[in-house]
Coordinates of N, CA and C in Angstrom, one line a residue:
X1 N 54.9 105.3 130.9 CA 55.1 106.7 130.7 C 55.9 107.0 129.5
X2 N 55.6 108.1 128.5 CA 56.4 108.4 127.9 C 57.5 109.6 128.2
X3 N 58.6 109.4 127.4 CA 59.9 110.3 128.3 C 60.4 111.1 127.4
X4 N 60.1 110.9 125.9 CA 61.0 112.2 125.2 C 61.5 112.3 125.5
X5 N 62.8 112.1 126.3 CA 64.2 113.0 126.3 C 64.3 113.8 127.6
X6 N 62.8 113.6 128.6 CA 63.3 114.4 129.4 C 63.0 113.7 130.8
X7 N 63.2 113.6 131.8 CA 63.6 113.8 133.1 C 61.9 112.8 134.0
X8 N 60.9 113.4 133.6 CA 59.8 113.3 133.7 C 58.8 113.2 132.5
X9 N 57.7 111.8 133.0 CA 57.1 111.5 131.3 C 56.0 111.8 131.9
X10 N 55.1 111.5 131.0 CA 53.5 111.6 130.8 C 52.5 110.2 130.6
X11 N 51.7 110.5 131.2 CA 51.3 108.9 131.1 C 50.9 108.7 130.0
X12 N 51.4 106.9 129.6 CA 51.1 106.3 128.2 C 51.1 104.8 128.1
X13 N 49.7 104.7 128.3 CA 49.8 102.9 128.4 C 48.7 102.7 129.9
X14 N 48.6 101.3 130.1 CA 49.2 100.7 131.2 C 49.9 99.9 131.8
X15 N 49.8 99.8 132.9 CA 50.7 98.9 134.1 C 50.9 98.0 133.5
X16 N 52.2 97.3 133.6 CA 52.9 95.7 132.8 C 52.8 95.5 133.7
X17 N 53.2 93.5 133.8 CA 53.6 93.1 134.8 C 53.9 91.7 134.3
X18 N 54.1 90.8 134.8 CA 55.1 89.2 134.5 C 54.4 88.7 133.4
X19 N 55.2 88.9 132.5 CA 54.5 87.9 131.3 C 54.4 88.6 130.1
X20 N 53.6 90.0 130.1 CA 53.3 91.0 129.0 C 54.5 91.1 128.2
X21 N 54.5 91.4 127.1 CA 55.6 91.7 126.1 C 54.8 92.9 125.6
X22 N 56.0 93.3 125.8 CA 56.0 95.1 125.4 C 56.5 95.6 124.3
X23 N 56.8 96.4 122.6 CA 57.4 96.5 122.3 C 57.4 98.0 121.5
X24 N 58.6 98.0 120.7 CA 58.6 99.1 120.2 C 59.0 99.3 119.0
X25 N 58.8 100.4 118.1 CA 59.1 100.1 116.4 C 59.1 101.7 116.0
X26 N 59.8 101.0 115.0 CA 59.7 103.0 113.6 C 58.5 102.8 112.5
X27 N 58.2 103.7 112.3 CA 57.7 103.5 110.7 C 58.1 105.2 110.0
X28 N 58.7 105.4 108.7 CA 58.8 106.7 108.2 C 57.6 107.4 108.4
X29 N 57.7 108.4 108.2 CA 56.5 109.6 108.4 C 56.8 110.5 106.7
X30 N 58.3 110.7 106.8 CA 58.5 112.1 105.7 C 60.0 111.7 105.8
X31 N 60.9 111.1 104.5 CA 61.9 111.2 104.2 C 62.5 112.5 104.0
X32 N 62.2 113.3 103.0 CA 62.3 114.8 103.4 C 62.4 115.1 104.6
X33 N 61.5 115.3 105.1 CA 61.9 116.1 106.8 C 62.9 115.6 107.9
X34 N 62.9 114.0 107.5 CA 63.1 113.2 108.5 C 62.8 112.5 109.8
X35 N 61.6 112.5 109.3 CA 61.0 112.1 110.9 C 60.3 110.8 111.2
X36 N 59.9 110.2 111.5 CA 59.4 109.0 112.0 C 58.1 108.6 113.1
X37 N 57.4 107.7 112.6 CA 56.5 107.3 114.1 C 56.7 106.3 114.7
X38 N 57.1 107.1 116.2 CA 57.7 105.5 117.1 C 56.1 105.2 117.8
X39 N 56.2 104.0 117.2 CA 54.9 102.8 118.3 C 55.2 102.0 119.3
X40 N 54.8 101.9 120.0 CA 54.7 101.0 121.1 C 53.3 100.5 121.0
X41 N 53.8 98.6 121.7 CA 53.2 97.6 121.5 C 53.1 97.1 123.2
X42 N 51.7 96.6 123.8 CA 51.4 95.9 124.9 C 50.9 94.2 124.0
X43 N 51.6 93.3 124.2 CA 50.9 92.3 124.0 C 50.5 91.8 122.7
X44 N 51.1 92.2 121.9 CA 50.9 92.2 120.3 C 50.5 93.7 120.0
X45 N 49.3 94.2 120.8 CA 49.0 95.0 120.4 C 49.2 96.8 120.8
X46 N 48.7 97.9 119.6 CA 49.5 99.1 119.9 C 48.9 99.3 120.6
X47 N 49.6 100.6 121.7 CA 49.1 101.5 122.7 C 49.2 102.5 122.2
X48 N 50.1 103.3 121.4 CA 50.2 105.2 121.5 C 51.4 105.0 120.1
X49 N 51.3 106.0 119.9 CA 52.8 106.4 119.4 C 53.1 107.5 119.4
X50 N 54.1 108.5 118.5 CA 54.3 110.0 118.8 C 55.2 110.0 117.8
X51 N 55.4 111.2 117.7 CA 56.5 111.8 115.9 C 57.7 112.0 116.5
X52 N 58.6 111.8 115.8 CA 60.2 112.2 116.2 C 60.7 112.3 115.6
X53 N 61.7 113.3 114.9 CA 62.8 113.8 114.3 C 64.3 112.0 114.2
X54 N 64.0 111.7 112.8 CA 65.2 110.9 113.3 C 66.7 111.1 113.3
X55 N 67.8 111.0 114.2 CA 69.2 111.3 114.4 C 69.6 110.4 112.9
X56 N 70.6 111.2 112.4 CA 71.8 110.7 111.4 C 72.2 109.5 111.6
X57 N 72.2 109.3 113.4 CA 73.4 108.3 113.2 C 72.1 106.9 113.6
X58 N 70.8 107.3 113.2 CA 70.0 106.8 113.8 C 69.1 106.2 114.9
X59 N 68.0 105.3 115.4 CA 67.4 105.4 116.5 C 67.7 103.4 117.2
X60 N 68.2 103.3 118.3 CA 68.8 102.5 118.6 C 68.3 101.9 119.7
X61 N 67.6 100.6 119.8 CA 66.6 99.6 120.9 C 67.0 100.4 121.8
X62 N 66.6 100.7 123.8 CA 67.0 100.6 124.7 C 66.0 100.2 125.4
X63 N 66.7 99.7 126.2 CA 66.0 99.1 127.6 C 66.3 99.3 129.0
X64 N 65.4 100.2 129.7 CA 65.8 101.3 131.4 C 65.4 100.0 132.4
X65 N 65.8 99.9 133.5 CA 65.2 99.3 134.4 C 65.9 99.9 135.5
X66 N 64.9 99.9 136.4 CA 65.3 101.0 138.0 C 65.1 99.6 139.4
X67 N 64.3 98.5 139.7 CA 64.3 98.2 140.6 C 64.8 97.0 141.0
X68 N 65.2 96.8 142.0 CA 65.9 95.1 142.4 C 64.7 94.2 141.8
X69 N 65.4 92.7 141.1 CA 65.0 91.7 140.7 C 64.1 92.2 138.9
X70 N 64.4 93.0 138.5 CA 63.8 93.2 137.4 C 64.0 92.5 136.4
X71 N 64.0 91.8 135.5 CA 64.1 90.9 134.4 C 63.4 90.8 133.2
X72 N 64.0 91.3 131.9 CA 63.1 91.0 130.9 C 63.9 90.0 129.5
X73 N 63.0 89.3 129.0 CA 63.7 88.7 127.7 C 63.4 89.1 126.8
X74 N 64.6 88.9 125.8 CA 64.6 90.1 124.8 C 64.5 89.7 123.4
X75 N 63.7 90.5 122.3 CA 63.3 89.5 121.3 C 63.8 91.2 120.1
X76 N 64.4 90.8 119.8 CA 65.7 92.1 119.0 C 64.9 91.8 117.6
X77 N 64.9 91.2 117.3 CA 64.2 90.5 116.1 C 62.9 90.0 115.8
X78 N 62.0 90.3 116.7 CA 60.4 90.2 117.0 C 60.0 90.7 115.8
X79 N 58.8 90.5 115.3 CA 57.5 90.7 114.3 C 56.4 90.9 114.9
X80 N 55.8 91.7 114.1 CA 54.8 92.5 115.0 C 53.7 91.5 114.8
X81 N 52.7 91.1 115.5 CA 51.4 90.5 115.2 C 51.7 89.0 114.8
X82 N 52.4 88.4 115.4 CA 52.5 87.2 114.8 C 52.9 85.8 116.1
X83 N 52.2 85.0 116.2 CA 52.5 83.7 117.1 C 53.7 83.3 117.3
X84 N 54.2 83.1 118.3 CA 55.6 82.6 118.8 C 56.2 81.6 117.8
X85 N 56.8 80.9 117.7 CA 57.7 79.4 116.9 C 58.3 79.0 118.2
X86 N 58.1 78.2 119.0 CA 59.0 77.3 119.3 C 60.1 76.6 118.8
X87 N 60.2 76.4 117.5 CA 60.8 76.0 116.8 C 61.9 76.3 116.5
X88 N 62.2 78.0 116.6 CA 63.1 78.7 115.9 C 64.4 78.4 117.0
X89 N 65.7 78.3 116.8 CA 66.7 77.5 117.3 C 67.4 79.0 118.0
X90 N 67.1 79.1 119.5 CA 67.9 80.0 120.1 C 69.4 80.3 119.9
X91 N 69.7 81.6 120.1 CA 71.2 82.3 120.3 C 71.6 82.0 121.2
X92 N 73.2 81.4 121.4 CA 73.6 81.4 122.6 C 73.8 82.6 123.4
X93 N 73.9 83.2 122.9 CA 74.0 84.7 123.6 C 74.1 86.2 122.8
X94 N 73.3 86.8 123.6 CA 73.3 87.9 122.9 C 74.5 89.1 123.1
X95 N 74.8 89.3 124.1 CA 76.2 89.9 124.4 C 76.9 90.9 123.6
X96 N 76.7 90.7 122.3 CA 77.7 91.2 121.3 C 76.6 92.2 120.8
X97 N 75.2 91.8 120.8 CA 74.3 92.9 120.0 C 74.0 94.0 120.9
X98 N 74.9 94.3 122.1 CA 75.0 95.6 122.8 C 76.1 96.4 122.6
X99 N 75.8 97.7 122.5 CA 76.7 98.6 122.4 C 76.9 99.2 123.4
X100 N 76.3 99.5 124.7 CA 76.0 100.0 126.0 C 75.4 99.0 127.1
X101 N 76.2 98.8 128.0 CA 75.5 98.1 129.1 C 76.1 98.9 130.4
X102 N 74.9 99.3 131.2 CA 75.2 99.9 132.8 C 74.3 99.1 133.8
X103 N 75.2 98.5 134.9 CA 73.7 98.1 135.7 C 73.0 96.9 135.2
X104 N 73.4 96.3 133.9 CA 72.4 95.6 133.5 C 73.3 94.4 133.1
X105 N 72.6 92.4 133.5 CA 73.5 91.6 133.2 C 72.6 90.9 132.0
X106 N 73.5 90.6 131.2 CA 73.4 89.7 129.3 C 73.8 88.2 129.8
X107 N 72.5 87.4 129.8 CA 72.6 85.9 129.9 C 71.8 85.4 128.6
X108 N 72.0 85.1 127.7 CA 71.4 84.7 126.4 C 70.4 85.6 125.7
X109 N 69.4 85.7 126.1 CA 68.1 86.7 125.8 C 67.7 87.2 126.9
X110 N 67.9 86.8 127.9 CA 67.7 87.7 129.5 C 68.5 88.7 129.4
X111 N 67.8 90.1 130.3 CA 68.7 91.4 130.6 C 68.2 91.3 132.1
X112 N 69.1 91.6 133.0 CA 68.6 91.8 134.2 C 69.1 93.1 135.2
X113 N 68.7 93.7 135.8 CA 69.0 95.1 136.6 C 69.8 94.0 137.6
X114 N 71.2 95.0 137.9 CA 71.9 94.7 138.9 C 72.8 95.9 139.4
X115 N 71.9 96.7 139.2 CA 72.6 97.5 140.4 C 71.5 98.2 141.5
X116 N 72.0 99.2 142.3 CA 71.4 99.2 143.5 C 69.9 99.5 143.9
X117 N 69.4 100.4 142.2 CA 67.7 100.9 143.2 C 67.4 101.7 143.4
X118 N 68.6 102.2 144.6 CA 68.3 103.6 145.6 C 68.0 104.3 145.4
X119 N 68.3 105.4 144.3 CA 67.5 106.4 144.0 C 67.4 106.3 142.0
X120 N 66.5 107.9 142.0 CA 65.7 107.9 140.7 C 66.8 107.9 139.6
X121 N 68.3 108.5 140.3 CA 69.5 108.2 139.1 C 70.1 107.1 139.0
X122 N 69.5 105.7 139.5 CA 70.3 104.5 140.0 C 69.5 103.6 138.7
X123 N 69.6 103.8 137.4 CA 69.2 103.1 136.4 C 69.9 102.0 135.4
X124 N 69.6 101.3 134.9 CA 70.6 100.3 134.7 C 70.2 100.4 133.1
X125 N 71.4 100.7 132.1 CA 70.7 100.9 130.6 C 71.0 99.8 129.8
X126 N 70.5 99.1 128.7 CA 71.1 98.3 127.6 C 70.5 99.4 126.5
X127 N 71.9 99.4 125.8 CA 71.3 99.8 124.3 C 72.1 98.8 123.4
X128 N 71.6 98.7 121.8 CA 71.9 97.9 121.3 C 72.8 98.5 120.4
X129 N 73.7 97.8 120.0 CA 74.6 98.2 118.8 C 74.3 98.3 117.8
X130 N 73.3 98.1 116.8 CA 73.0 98.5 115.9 C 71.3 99.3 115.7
X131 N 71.2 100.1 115.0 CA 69.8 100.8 114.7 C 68.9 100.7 114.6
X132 N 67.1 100.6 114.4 CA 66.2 100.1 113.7 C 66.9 100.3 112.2
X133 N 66.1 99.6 111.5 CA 66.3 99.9 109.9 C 64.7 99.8 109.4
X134 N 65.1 99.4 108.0 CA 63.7 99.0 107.2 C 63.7 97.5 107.4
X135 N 64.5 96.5 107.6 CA 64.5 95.3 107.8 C 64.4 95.1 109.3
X136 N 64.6 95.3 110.0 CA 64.1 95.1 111.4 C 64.1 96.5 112.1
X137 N 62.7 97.0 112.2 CA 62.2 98.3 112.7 C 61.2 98.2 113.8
X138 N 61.5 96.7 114.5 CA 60.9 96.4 115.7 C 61.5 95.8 116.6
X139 N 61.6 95.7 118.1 CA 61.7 95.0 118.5 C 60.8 94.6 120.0
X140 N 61.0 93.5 120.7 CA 60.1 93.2 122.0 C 60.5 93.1 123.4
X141 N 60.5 93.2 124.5 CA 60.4 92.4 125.7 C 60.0 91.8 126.7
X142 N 60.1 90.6 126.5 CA 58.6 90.0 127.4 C 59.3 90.2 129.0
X143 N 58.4 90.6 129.8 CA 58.8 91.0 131.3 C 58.8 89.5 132.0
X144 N 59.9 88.8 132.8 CA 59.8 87.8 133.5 C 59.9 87.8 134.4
X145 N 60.5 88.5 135.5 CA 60.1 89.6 136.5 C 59.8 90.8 136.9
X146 N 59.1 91.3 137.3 CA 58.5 92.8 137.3 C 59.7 93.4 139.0
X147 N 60.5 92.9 139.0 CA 60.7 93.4 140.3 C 60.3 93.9 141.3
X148 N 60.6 94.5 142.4 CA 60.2 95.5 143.1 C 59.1 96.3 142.9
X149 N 59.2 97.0 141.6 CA 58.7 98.0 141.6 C 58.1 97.9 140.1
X150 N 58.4 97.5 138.7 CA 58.3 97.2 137.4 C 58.4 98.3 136.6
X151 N 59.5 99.3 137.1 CA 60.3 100.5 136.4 C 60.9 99.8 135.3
X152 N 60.6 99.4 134.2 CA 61.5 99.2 133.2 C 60.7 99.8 131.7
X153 N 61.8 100.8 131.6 CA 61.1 101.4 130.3 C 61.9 101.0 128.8
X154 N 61.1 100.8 127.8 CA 61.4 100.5 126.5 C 61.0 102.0 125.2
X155 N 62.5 101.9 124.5 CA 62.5 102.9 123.3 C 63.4 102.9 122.7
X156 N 63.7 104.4 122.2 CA 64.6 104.2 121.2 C 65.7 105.6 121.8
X157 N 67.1 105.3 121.7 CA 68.0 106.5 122.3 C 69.0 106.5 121.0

């Protein structure tokens, strides 16, 4: 679903579930006006996108998750269209590249929902501490649990 900013989205995409990597990115539209096109990615590839006005202080990863056992790993620094590396030498932890955490636990590249579920205001947020830019104006999450239910939404706040 897409959410703009409000309460209730519109359908966009389909159904994820264990494994899919999802992601999401800028590209300018109009420096003058200021606006931007955010994409979203299933699997490498795009689903939708939509125009948005960019904030001053800029547009900043997040990641929603609503249900027990939800789990995704997180690729902050992903490239669009391109084959894994095994090779590339993991972070011990990502921790520090959050600016907001509710509800949600930071184990290296895993984010996990840990709080209760119960209802539609019971969401658990990560946002990241720094912006898209022009050098990294993407990023991914591959789902490793879909929990309960596989409420976990990806964008930009």
């Amino acid at each position: 679903r897409l959410y703009s900013g409000r309460a209730k989205g519109r359908q966009f995409g389909t159904k994820c579930s264990s494994g899919d990597r999802i992601g999401c990115g800028i590209e300018l539209v109009s420096f003058e006006v200021q606006t931007a096109q955010i994409f979203f990615t299933k699997n490498g590839k795009r689903v939708g996108s939509t125009i948005m006005p960019l904030s001053p202080d800029g547009l900043f990863p997040a990641v929603g998750m609503h249900s027990l056992g939800e789990e995704v790993r997180l690729h902050l620094h992903a490239e669009l269209a391109t084959e894994e590396d095994d090779s590339v030498m993991m972070v011990d932890s990502y921790e520090d590249e959050w600016g907001r955490l509710h509800d949600v636990r930071v184990c290296g590249t895993l984010l996990e929902y840990v709080g209760k579920g119960k209802s539609i205001v019971d969401v658990g947020l990560a946002q990241a501490r720094r912006p898209l830019c022009t050098r990294s104006h993407y990023f991914e999450v591959e789902i490793v649990d879909p929990g309960e239910k596989c409420y976990i939404a990806l964008g930009l706040a």
